[in-house]
Structures are given as structure tokens and as C-alpha cells.
Amino acid sequence: MAISADSRQKLLLAFLALVAGYAAFDYFYLQSPSGSGAGAMNNTRAAYEKNVADIMTQVGKKALNPVDLHKVNMVGDKLANIPLYESDAPFYLAGRQSESFSTQVEGVEVVYSGYVELGGVRLALLNGVEYAEGDEFVIEGYRVTQIADQYVILVRAAENGLPGARVKVPMAETEEQQLTVRVVE
């Protein structure tokens, strides 16, 4: 028993109307107690507000002990350090291949001797002075923005009509660090 193209088309349209009708019924009446179309959004918003209210009542019931107070303070500090949150600092993509190294910053020789990591903070040794990330460099306007194993990045923000600058200083190699490779046959 073959079904003609005309009757096949009518069956598909009837099925489509049935699915569309059920979708409208589900959206407008089943998802919200009031019968309005904004039921899903209202339920989500109400659940969010209920969670916030529950948390606030739990916090208000008892005083924070020193450990919890420290955690709350740390969360507040970390929110300010989210890189996508808000920043007036210059933005650079890490690992740009076209970026070159320089040992000169505005005519001054800069020697990166290495770094020390203390308690999760890296201190770079530049020209015999220790700098942490964010510290001002001895050359006015420059800051240490990144300390890596093999290089340090110094950045000067654009201001007063002067363009900004970014210098990638490599680790200085001494004669003791250079390796001599000999091929023995």
C-alpha cells in the first residue's frame, strides 16, 4: 500500500501542528504556576533569590570564626585580581612569536640574572635588585609585569601623549652557563 505524495504532505503538516501545539502548551502553562509565558525565568530568578536569602540568614545566625573571616577576605581580594573582570592595564597576548628580546631599556643596559620563588611569589633579579611582578622598575614609568624562567617583561603604559612600550629582557648567560658540545667519533 503506497502513500501518495499529497497524503504524505498532509500527515507531516498534521504532525508538525501537533508538535507546535504541545510546545505552546508546555511553554505557556506547564512551566509556570501562574500560566504566563515567563515562568521559567521567574522560577530561576526566585530560586536565585531564595539561595541568596538562605546564605544571608546562615551568615547572620552566627559570628564568623577567624578562619572563615580569612576566607571571606581572600575571596574579596581575589575578585579584584580576575583578569577579565576590569583592568586599566595594557593587554598583551602571551607567547607572541614576533616579539623580540632586548637587553636595553631606553639606553640603559638591563641584566636579568634569575629569579627566586618565595611563597608563590617570584622575585626577579634585575641589575642586582629584586623585583616582584607589579613593582616599579628603576627606569621611570616601567613596571615588571611578568617573570618567567627565561625572560622578564617590562611595560610602560601610554600617558601624556607618549606611546606605551613593552620590553622582553632575556636571562643573561655567563660563560659558565654556556655548554661546549664536542663530537667524538
Short mmCIF file of C-alpha atoms in Angstrom, two decimals:
data_model
loop_
_atom_site.label_atom_id
_atom_site.label_comp_id
_atom_site.label_asym_id
_atom_site.label_seq_id
_atom_site.Cartn_x
_atom_site.Cartn_y
_atom_site.Cartn_z
CA MET A 1 0.00 0.00 0.00
CA ALA A 2 1.75 3.12 -1.23
CA ILE A 3 1.01 6.55 0.21
CA SER A 4 0.78 9.36 -2.31
CA ALA A 5 2.89 12.48 -2.02
CA ASP A 6 -0.17 14.62 -1.26
CA SER A 7 -1.32 12.47 1.67
CA ARG A 8 2.29 12.20 2.97
CA GLN A 9 2.48 16.01 2.99
CA LYS A 10 -0.81 16.25 4.90
CA LEU A 11 0.43 13.75 7.53
CA LEU A 12 3.66 15.71 8.04
CA LEU A 13 1.75 19.00 8.41
CA ALA A 14 -0.63 17.42 10.94
CA PHE A 15 2.32 16.05 12.93
CA LEU A 16 4.02 19.49 12.82
CA ALA A 17 0.83 21.18 14.08
CA LEU A 18 0.56 18.63 16.90
CA VAL A 19 4.19 19.22 17.99
CA ALA A 20 3.81 23.02 17.80
CA GLY A 21 0.59 22.85 19.84
CA TYR A 22 2.21 20.75 22.56
CA ALA A 23 5.25 23.08 22.65
CA ALA A 24 2.99 26.11 23.14
CA PHE A 25 1.02 24.31 25.86
CA ASP A 26 4.24 23.29 27.64
CA TYR A 27 5.77 26.76 27.41
CA PHE A 28 2.73 28.77 28.49
CA TYR A 29 1.03 26.50 31.05
CA LEU A 30 3.20 23.67 32.34
CA GLN A 31 6.36 25.60 33.25
CA SER A 32 4.81 28.33 35.35
CA PRO A 33 2.30 28.10 38.16
CA SER A 34 0.60 31.34 37.08
CA GLY A 35 0.06 30.28 33.45
CA SER A 36 2.23 33.07 31.99
CA GLY A 37 4.99 32.56 29.40
CA ALA A 38 7.76 33.94 31.60
CA GLY A 39 7.51 31.03 34.03
CA ALA A 40 10.99 29.59 33.51
CA MET A 41 12.68 32.96 34.03
CA ASN A 42 10.56 33.71 37.09
CA ASN A 43 11.32 30.31 38.62
CA THR A 44 15.06 30.71 38.03
CA ARG A 45 15.05 34.22 39.49
CA ALA A 46 13.03 33.08 42.51
CA ALA A 47 15.39 30.15 43.14
CA TYR A 48 18.40 32.50 42.93
CA GLU A 49 16.85 34.99 45.36
CA LYS A 50 15.93 32.14 47.73
CA ASN A 51 19.54 30.88 47.72
CA VAL A 52 20.88 34.36 48.43
CA ALA A 53 18.38 34.83 51.25
CA ASP A 54 19.29 31.42 52.75
CA ILE A 55 23.00 32.24 52.66
CA MET A 56 22.44 35.65 54.25
CA THR A 57 20.37 34.13 57.07
CA GLN A 58 23.03 31.47 57.71
CA VAL A 59 25.76 34.12 57.82
CA GLY A 60 23.67 36.28 60.14
CA LYS A 61 22.95 33.44 62.60
CA LYS A 62 26.46 33.03 63.92
CA ALA A 63 29.61 35.07 64.05
CA LEU A 64 32.42 34.12 61.70
CA ASN A 65 35.40 32.40 63.24
CA PRO A 66 38.86 33.70 62.27
CA VAL A 67 39.34 31.02 59.59
CA ASP A 68 36.02 31.81 57.88
CA LEU A 69 36.70 35.54 58.13
CA HIS A 70 40.08 35.00 56.46
CA LYS A 71 38.40 33.01 53.65
CA VAL A 72 35.85 35.77 53.07
CA ASN A 73 38.62 38.38 52.94
CA MET A 74 40.62 36.26 50.49
CA VAL A 75 37.60 35.89 48.20
CA GLY A 76 37.21 39.65 48.17
CA ASP A 77 40.88 40.10 47.31
CA LYS A 78 40.79 37.51 44.53
CA LEU A 79 37.77 39.11 42.85
CA ALA A 80 39.85 42.23 42.21
CA ASN A 81 42.55 40.12 40.52
CA ILE A 82 40.36 38.42 37.90
CA PRO A 83 41.99 39.35 34.58
CA LEU A 84 38.70 39.68 32.68
CA TYR A 85 36.88 41.47 35.50
CA GLU A 86 38.14 45.00 34.88
CA SER A 87 41.56 46.37 34.17
CA ASP A 88 43.18 49.61 33.12
CA ALA A 89 46.46 47.80 32.47
CA PRO A 90 47.67 47.19 28.92
CA PHE A 91 46.63 43.87 27.40
CA TYR A 92 49.10 41.68 25.58
CA LEU A 93 48.76 38.17 24.22
CA ALA A 94 51.26 35.83 25.80
CA GLY A 95 53.70 34.00 23.58
CA ARG A 96 53.69 36.25 20.54
CA GLN A 97 56.17 34.80 18.08
CA SER A 98 57.09 38.16 16.52
CA GLU A 99 58.24 39.56 19.84
CA SER A 100 61.99 40.03 20.13
CA PHE A 101 64.26 40.19 23.15
CA SER A 102 66.17 43.29 24.21
CA THR A 103 68.75 43.98 26.91
CA GLN A 104 68.38 47.77 26.53
CA VAL A 105 65.58 49.83 28.06
CA GLU A 106 65.75 53.47 26.95
CA GLY A 107 69.50 53.18 26.53
CA VAL A 108 70.12 51.52 29.90
CA GLU A 109 71.58 48.00 29.99
CA VAL A 110 69.28 45.59 31.88
CA VAL A 111 70.66 42.27 33.12
CA TYR A 112 68.20 39.56 34.21
CA SER A 113 70.24 37.22 36.39
CA GLY A 114 67.46 34.88 37.51
CA TYR A 115 64.57 34.60 39.91
CA VAL A 116 63.69 33.26 43.34
CA GLU A 117 60.26 31.89 44.25
CA LEU A 118 59.18 32.54 47.83
CA GLY A 119 55.71 31.52 48.99
CA GLY A 120 54.25 31.58 45.50
CA VAL A 121 55.77 34.98 44.67
CA ARG A 122 58.56 35.26 42.13
CA LEU A 123 61.28 37.82 42.66
CA ALA A 124 63.39 38.65 39.60
CA LEU A 125 66.98 39.83 39.94
CA LEU A 126 67.38 42.77 37.54
CA ASN A 127 70.65 44.72 37.67
CA GLY A 128 71.30 43.27 41.13
CA VAL A 129 67.94 44.43 42.59
CA GLU A 130 64.97 42.16 43.41
CA TYR A 131 61.62 42.99 41.80
CA ALA A 132 58.24 41.27 42.16
CA GLU A 133 55.55 41.35 39.48
CA GLY A 134 53.88 44.77 39.56
CA ASP A 135 56.87 46.57 41.09
CA GLU A 136 58.12 49.80 39.53
CA PHE A 137 61.41 49.39 37.71
CA VAL A 138 64.33 51.76 38.28
CA ILE A 139 63.63 53.43 34.91
CA GLU A 140 60.69 55.77 35.48
CA GLY A 141 57.36 54.63 34.08
CA TYR A 142 58.30 50.97 33.65
CA ARG A 143 56.84 48.13 35.70
CA VAL A 144 57.76 44.46 35.94
CA THR A 145 54.67 42.70 34.59
CA GLN A 146 55.81 39.11 34.08
CA ILE A 147 58.63 37.00 35.48
CA ALA A 148 59.28 33.81 33.51
CA ASP A 149 62.06 31.25 33.70
CA GLN A 150 63.94 32.63 30.69
CA TYR A 151 62.78 36.26 30.49
CA VAL A 152 61.19 39.23 32.27
CA ILE A 153 58.70 41.63 30.68
CA LEU A 154 58.85 45.34 31.48
CA VAL A 155 55.93 47.57 30.42
CA ARG A 156 55.47 51.34 30.29
CA ALA A 157 51.85 52.45 29.99
CA ALA A 158 50.93 55.11 27.44
CA GLU A 159 50.47 58.51 29.06
CA ASN A 160 50.76 62.23 28.29
CA GLY A 161 50.77 61.58 24.56
CA LEU A 162 53.73 59.18 24.79
CA PRO A 163 53.18 55.70 23.38
CA GLY A 164 53.46 52.70 25.67
CA ALA A 165 56.40 50.32 25.48
CA ARG A 166 56.97 46.65 26.18
CA VAL A 167 60.42 45.14 26.58
CA LYS A 168 61.17 41.43 26.93
CA VAL A 169 64.52 41.04 28.72
CA PRO A 170 66.18 37.60 28.35
CA MET A 171 68.07 35.75 31.06
CA ALA A 172 71.74 36.77 30.95
CA GLU A 173 74.10 33.95 30.12
CA THR A 174 77.52 33.81 31.67
CA GLU A 175 80.47 31.87 30.37
CA GLU A 176 79.91 29.17 32.99
CA GLN A 177 76.37 28.57 31.72
CA GLN A 178 77.37 28.05 28.09
CA LEU A 179 77.88 24.46 27.11
CA THR A 180 80.57 23.26 24.79
CA VAL A 181 79.44 20.43 22.57
CA ARG A 182 82.13 18.17 21.17
CA VAL A 183 81.52 15.43 18.67
CA VAL A 184 83.69 12.38 19.27
CA GLU A 185 83.90 9.76 16.57
#
